[in-house]
mmCIF file of C-alpha atoms in Angstrom:
data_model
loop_
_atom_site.group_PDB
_atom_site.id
_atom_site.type_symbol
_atom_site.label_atom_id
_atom_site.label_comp_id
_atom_site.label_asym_id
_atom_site.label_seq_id
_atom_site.Cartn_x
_atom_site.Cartn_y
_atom_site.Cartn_z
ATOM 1 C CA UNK B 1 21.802 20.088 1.031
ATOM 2 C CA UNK B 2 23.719 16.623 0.525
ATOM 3 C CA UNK B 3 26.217 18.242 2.076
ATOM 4 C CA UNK B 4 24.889 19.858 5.044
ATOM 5 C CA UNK B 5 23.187 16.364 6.266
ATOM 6 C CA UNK B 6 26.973 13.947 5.669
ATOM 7 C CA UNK B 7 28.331 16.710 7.988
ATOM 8 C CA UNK B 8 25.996 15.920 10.399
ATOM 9 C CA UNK B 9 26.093 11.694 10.608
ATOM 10 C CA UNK B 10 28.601 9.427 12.454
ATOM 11 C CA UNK B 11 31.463 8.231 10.567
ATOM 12 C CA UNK B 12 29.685 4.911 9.317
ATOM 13 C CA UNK B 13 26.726 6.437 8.295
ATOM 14 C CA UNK B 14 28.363 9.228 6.591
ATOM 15 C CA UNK B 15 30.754 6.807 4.568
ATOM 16 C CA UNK B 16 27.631 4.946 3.760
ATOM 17 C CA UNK B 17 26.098 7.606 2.556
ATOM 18 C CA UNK B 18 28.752 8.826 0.158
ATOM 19 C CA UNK B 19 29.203 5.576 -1.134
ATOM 20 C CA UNK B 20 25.411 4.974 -2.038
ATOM 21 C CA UNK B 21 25.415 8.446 -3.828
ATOM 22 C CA UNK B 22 28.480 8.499 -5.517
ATOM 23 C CA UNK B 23 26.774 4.896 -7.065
ATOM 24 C CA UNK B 24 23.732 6.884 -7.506
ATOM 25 C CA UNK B 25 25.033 10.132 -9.336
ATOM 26 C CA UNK B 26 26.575 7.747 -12.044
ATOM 27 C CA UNK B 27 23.455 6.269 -12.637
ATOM 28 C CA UNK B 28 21.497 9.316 -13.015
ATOM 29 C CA UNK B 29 23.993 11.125 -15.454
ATOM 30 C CA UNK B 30 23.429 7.520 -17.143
ATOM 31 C CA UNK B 31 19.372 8.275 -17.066
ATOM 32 C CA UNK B 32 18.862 5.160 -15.478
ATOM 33 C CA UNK B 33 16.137 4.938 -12.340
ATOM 34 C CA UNK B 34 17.340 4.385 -9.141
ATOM 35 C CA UNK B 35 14.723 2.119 -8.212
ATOM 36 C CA UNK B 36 15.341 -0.113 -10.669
ATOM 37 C CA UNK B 37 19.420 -0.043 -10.804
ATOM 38 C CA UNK B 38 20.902 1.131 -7.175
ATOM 39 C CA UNK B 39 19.704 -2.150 -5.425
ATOM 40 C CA UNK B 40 21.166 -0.784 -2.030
ATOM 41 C CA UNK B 41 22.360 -2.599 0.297
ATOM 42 C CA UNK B 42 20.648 -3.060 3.951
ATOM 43 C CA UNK B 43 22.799 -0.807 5.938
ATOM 44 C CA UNK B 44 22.433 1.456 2.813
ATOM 45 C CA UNK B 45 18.697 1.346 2.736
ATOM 46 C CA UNK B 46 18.540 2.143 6.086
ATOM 47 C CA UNK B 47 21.153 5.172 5.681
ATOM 48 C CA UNK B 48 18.861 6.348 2.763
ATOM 49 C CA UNK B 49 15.626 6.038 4.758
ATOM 50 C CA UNK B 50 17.160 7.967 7.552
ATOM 51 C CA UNK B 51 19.034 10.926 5.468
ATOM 52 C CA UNK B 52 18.159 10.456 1.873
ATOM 53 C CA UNK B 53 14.159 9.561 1.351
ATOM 54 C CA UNK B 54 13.495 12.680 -1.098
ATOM 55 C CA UNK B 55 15.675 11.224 -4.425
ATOM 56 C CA UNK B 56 11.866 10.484 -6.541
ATOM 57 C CA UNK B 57 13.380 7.475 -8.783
ATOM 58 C CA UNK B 58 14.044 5.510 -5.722
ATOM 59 C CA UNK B 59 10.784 5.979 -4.871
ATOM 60 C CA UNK B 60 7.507 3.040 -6.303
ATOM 61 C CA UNK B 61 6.082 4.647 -9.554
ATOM 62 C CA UNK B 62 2.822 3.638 -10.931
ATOM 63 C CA UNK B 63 1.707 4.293 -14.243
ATOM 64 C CA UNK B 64 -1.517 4.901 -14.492
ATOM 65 C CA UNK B 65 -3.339 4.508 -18.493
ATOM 66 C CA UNK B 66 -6.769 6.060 -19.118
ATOM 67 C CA UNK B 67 -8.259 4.854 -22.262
ATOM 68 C CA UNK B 68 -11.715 4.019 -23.552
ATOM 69 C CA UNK B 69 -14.583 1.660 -22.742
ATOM 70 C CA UNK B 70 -13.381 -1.141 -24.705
ATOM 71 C CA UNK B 71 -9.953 -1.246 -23.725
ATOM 72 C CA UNK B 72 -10.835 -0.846 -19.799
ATOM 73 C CA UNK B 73 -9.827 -4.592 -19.261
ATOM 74 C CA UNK B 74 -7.461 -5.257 -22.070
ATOM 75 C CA UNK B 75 -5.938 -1.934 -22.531
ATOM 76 C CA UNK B 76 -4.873 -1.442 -26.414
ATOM 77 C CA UNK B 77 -1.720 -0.638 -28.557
ATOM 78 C CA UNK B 78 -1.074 2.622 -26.650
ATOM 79 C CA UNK B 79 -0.517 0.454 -23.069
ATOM 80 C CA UNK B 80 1.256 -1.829 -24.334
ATOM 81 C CA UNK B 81 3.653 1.050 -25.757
ATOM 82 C CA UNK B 82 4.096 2.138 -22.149
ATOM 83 C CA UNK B 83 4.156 -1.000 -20.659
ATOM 84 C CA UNK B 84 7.350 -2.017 -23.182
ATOM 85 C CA UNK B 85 8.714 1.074 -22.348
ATOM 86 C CA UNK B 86 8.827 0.907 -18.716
ATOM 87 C CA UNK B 87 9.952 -2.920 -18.997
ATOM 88 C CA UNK B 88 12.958 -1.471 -21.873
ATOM 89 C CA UNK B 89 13.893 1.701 -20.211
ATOM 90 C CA UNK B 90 14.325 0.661 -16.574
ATOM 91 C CA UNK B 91 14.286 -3.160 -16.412
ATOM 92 C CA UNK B 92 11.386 -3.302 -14.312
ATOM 93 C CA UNK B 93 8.220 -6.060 -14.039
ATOM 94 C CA UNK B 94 5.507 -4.283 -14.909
ATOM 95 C CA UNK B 95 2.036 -5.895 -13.518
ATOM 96 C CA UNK B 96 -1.491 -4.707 -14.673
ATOM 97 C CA UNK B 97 -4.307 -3.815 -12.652
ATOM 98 C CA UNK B 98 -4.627 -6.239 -9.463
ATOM 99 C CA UNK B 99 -7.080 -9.061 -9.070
ATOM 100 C CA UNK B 100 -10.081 -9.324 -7.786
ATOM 101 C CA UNK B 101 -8.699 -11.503 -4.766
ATOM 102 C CA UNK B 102 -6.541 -8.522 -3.788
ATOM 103 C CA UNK B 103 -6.082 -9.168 -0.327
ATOM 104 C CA UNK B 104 -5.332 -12.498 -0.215
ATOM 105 C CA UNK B 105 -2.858 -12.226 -2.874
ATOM 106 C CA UNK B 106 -1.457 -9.153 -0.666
ATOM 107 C CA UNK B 107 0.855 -11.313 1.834
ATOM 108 C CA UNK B 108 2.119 -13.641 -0.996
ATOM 109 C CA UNK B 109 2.787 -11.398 -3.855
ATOM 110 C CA UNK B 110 5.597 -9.048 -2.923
ATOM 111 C CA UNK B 111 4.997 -5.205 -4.442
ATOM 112 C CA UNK B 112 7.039 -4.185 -7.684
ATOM 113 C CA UNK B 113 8.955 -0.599 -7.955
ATOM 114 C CA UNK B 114 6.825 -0.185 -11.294
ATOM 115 C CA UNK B 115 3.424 -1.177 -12.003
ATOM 116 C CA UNK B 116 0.843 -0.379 -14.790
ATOM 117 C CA UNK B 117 -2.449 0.157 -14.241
ATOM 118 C CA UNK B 118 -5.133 0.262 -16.653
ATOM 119 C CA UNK B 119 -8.878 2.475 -16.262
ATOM 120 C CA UNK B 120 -11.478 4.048 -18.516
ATOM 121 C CA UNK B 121 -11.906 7.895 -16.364
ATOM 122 C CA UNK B 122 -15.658 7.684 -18.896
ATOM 123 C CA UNK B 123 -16.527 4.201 -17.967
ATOM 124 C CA UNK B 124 -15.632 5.520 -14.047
ATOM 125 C CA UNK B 125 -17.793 8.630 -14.697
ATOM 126 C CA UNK B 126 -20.654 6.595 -15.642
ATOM 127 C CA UNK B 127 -20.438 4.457 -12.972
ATOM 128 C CA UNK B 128 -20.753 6.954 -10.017
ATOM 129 C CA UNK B 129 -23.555 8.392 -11.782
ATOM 130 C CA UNK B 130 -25.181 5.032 -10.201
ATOM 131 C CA UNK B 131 -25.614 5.395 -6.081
ATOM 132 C CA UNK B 132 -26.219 1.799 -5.373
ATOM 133 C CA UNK B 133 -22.549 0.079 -4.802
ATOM 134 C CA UNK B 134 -24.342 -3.488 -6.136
ATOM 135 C CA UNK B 135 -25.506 -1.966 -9.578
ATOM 136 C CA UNK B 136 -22.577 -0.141 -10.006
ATOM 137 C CA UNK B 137 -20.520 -3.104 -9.909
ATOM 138 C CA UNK B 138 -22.477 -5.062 -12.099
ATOM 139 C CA UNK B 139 -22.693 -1.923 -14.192
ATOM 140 C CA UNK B 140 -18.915 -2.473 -14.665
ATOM 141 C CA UNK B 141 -18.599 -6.317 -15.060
ATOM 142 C CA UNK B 142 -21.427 -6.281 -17.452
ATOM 143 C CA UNK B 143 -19.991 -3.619 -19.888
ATOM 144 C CA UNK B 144 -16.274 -3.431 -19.285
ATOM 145 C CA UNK B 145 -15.848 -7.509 -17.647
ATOM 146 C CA UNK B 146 -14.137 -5.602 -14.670
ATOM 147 C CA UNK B 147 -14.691 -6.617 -11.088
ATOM 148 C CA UNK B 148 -13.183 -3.273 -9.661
ATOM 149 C CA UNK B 149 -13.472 0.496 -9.856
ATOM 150 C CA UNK B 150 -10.890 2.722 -11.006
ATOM 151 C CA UNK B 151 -10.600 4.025 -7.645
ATOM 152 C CA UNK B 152 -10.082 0.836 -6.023
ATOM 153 C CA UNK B 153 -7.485 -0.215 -8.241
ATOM 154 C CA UNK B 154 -5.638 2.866 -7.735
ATOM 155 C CA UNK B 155 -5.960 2.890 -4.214
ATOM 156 C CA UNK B 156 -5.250 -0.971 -3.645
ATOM 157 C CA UNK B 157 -1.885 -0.752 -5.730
ATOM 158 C CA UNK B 158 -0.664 2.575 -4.047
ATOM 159 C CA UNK B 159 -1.065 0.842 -0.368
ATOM 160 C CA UNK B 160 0.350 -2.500 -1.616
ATOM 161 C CA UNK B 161 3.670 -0.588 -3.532
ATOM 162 C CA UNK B 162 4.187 1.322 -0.121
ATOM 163 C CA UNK B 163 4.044 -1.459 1.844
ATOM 164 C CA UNK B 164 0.765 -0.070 3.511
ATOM 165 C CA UNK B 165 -2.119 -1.646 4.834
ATOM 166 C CA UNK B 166 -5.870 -1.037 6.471
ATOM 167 C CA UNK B 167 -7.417 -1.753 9.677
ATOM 168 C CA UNK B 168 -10.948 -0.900 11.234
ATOM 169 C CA UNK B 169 -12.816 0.564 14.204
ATOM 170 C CA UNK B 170 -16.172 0.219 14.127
ATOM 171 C CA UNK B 171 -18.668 1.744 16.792
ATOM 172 C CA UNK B 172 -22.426 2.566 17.443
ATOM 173 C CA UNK B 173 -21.823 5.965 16.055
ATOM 174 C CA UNK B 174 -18.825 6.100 12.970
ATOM 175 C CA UNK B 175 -16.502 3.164 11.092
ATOM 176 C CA UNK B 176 -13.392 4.133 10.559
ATOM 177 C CA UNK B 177 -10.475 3.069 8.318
ATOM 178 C CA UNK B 178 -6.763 3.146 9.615
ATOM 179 C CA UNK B 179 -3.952 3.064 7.778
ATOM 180 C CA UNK B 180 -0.846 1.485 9.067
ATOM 181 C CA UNK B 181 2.762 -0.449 7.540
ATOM 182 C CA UNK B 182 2.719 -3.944 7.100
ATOM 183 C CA UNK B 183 4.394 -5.584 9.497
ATOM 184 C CA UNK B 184 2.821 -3.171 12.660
ATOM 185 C CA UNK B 185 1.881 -4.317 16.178
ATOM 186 C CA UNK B 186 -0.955 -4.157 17.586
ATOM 187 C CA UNK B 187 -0.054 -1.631 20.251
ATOM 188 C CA UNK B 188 1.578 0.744 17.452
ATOM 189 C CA UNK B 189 -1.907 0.698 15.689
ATOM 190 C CA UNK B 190 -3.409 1.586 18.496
ATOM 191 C CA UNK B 191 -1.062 4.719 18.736
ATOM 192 C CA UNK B 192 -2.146 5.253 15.406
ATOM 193 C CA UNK B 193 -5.828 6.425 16.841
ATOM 194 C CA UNK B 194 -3.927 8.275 19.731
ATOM 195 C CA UNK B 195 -1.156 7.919 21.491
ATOM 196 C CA UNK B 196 -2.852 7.192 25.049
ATOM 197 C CA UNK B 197 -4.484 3.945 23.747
ATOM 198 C CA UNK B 198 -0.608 3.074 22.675
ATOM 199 C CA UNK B 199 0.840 3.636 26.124
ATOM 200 C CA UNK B 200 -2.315 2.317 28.288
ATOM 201 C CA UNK B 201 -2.483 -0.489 25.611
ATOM 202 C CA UNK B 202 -3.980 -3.403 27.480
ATOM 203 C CA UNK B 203 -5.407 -5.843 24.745
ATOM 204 C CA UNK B 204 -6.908 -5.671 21.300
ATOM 205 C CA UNK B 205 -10.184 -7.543 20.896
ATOM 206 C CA UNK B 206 -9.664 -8.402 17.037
ATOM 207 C CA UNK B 207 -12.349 -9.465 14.308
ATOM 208 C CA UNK B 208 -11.865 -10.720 10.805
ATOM 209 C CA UNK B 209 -13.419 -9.033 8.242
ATOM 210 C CA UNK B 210 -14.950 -12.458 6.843
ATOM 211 C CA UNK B 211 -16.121 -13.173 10.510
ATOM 212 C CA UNK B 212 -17.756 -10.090 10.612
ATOM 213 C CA UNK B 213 -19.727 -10.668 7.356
ATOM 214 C CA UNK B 214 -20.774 -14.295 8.167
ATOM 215 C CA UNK B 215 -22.148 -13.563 11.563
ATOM 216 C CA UNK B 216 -23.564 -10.276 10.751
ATOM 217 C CA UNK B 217 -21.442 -8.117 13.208
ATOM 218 C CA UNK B 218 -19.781 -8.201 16.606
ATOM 219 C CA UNK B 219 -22.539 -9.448 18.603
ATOM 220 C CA UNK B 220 -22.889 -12.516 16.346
ATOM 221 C CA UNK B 221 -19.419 -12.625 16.092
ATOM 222 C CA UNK B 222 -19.060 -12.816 19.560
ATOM 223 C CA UNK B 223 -21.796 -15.681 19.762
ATOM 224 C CA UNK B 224 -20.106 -17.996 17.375
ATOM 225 C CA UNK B 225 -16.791 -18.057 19.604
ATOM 226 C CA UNK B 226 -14.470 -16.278 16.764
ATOM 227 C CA UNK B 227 -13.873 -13.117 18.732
ATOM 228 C CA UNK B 228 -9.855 -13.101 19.254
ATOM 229 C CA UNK B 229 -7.688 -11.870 22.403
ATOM 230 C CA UNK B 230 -4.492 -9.828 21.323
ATOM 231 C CA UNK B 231 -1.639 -8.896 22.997
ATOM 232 C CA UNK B 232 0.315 -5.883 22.292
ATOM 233 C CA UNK B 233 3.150 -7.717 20.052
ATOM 234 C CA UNK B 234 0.486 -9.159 17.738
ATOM 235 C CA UNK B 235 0.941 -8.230 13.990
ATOM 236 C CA UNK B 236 -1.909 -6.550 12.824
ATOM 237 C CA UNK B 237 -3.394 -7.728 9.299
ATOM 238 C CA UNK B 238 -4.917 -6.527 6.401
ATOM 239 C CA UNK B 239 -9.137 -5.581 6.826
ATOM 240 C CA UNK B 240 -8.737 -6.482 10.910
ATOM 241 C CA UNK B 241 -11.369 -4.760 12.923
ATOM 242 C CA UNK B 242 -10.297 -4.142 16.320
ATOM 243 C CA UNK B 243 -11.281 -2.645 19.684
ATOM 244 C CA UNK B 244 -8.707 -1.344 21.657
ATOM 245 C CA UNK B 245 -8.584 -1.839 25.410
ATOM 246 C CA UNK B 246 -6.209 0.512 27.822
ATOM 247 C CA UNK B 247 -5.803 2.142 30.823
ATOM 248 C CA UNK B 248 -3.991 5.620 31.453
#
């Protein structure tokens, strides 16, 4: 297969390309990740992206520990094994399970290739046998001192590690959640819910989330002056709710 794609690139690409892997073939026979050790180049990222994005140690990994109720927020000898492990075997800075201020640490703490997450699968199973959201979470802080789910830790750390990131529409009938890269425009979200709102893109009307919660919805929002304008080149952030205007 390596073969069949050099064949097919332009010169620089393909000399690229045999470079990077000719780096990354030693490592392997070495057993060493190459997340943690081929620290690629940018033209050799970008080669790899392109050609190469299958090779699985390149790629984030995320250990994930399940142990009991009183090691939910602590974790116990056995995590710590794996967490010295993962530090020992492939050099990496391993980070337990993310805070509860999540998103705004999002745009200042960069994501790691290896993370370690801690959860108690029993404590979760107890909790969803609860259906209001309020007394499940105080279900959790009370027994286990833990301000998230499983499930949102899981899903938080996955997005953050792949450079991933949510935006909303919200309507009389359905809310939706979107999920876009970091770093997208406003007119390639909106391609994201269909490709005629991308190429009709006009303007996105944008709310923050904590606008949205202080003035109890759009209407209010919309009162209090916080409504935003956006053009297409805006960058879209993290928990934005937006309505997309266009014309096709």
């Amino acid at each position: 297969m390596i073969i069949i794609i050099i064949l097919v690139l332009n010169d620089d690409d393909k000399a690229t390309l045999i470079q990077v892997l000719e780096r990354a073939h030693e490592l392997l026979d070495n057993g060493q990740w190459l997340g943690t050790y081929l620290q690629p180049t940018s033209d050799e990222q970008r080669v790899l992206e392109r050609h190469m994005n299958q090779l699985l140690t390149n790629k984030p990994m995320c250990y994930v520990c399940n142990v009991d109720e009183d090691s939910a927020k602590d974790g116990n000898d056995y995590v710590r094994a794996v967490e010295e492990m993962v530090k020992t075997k492939n050099d990496a800075i391993v980070v337990k399970a993310p805070s509860a201020d999540q998103d705004a640490e999002r745009n200042t703490r960069p994501a790691n290739k290896f993370e370690l997450l801690t959860i108690s699968s029993q404590l979760e199973a107890e909790a969803c046998g609860l259906a209001d959201e309020q007394e499940k979470h105080e279900f959790l802080q009370e027994v286990a001192g833990l301000s998230q789910t499983s499930l949102q830790q899981v899903v938080q750390t996955s997005q953050r590690m792949l450079d991933l990131q949510t935006f909303y529409t919200i309507g009389k009938q359905e809310a939706r959640a979107w999920q876009i890269p970091v770093g997208c425009t406003a007119a390639e979200a909106a391609g994201k819910i269909h490709t005629d709102l991308q190429r009709g893109f006009i303007r996105a009307e944008v709310i923050k989330p904590a606008d949205w919660l202080e003035f109890n919805g759009e209407s209010g929002v919309k009162e209090a002056g916080r409504l935003r304008v956006e053009g297409k080149d805006y960058i879209v952030e993290h928990g934005d709710i937006m309505h997309i205007r266009f014309n096709v």
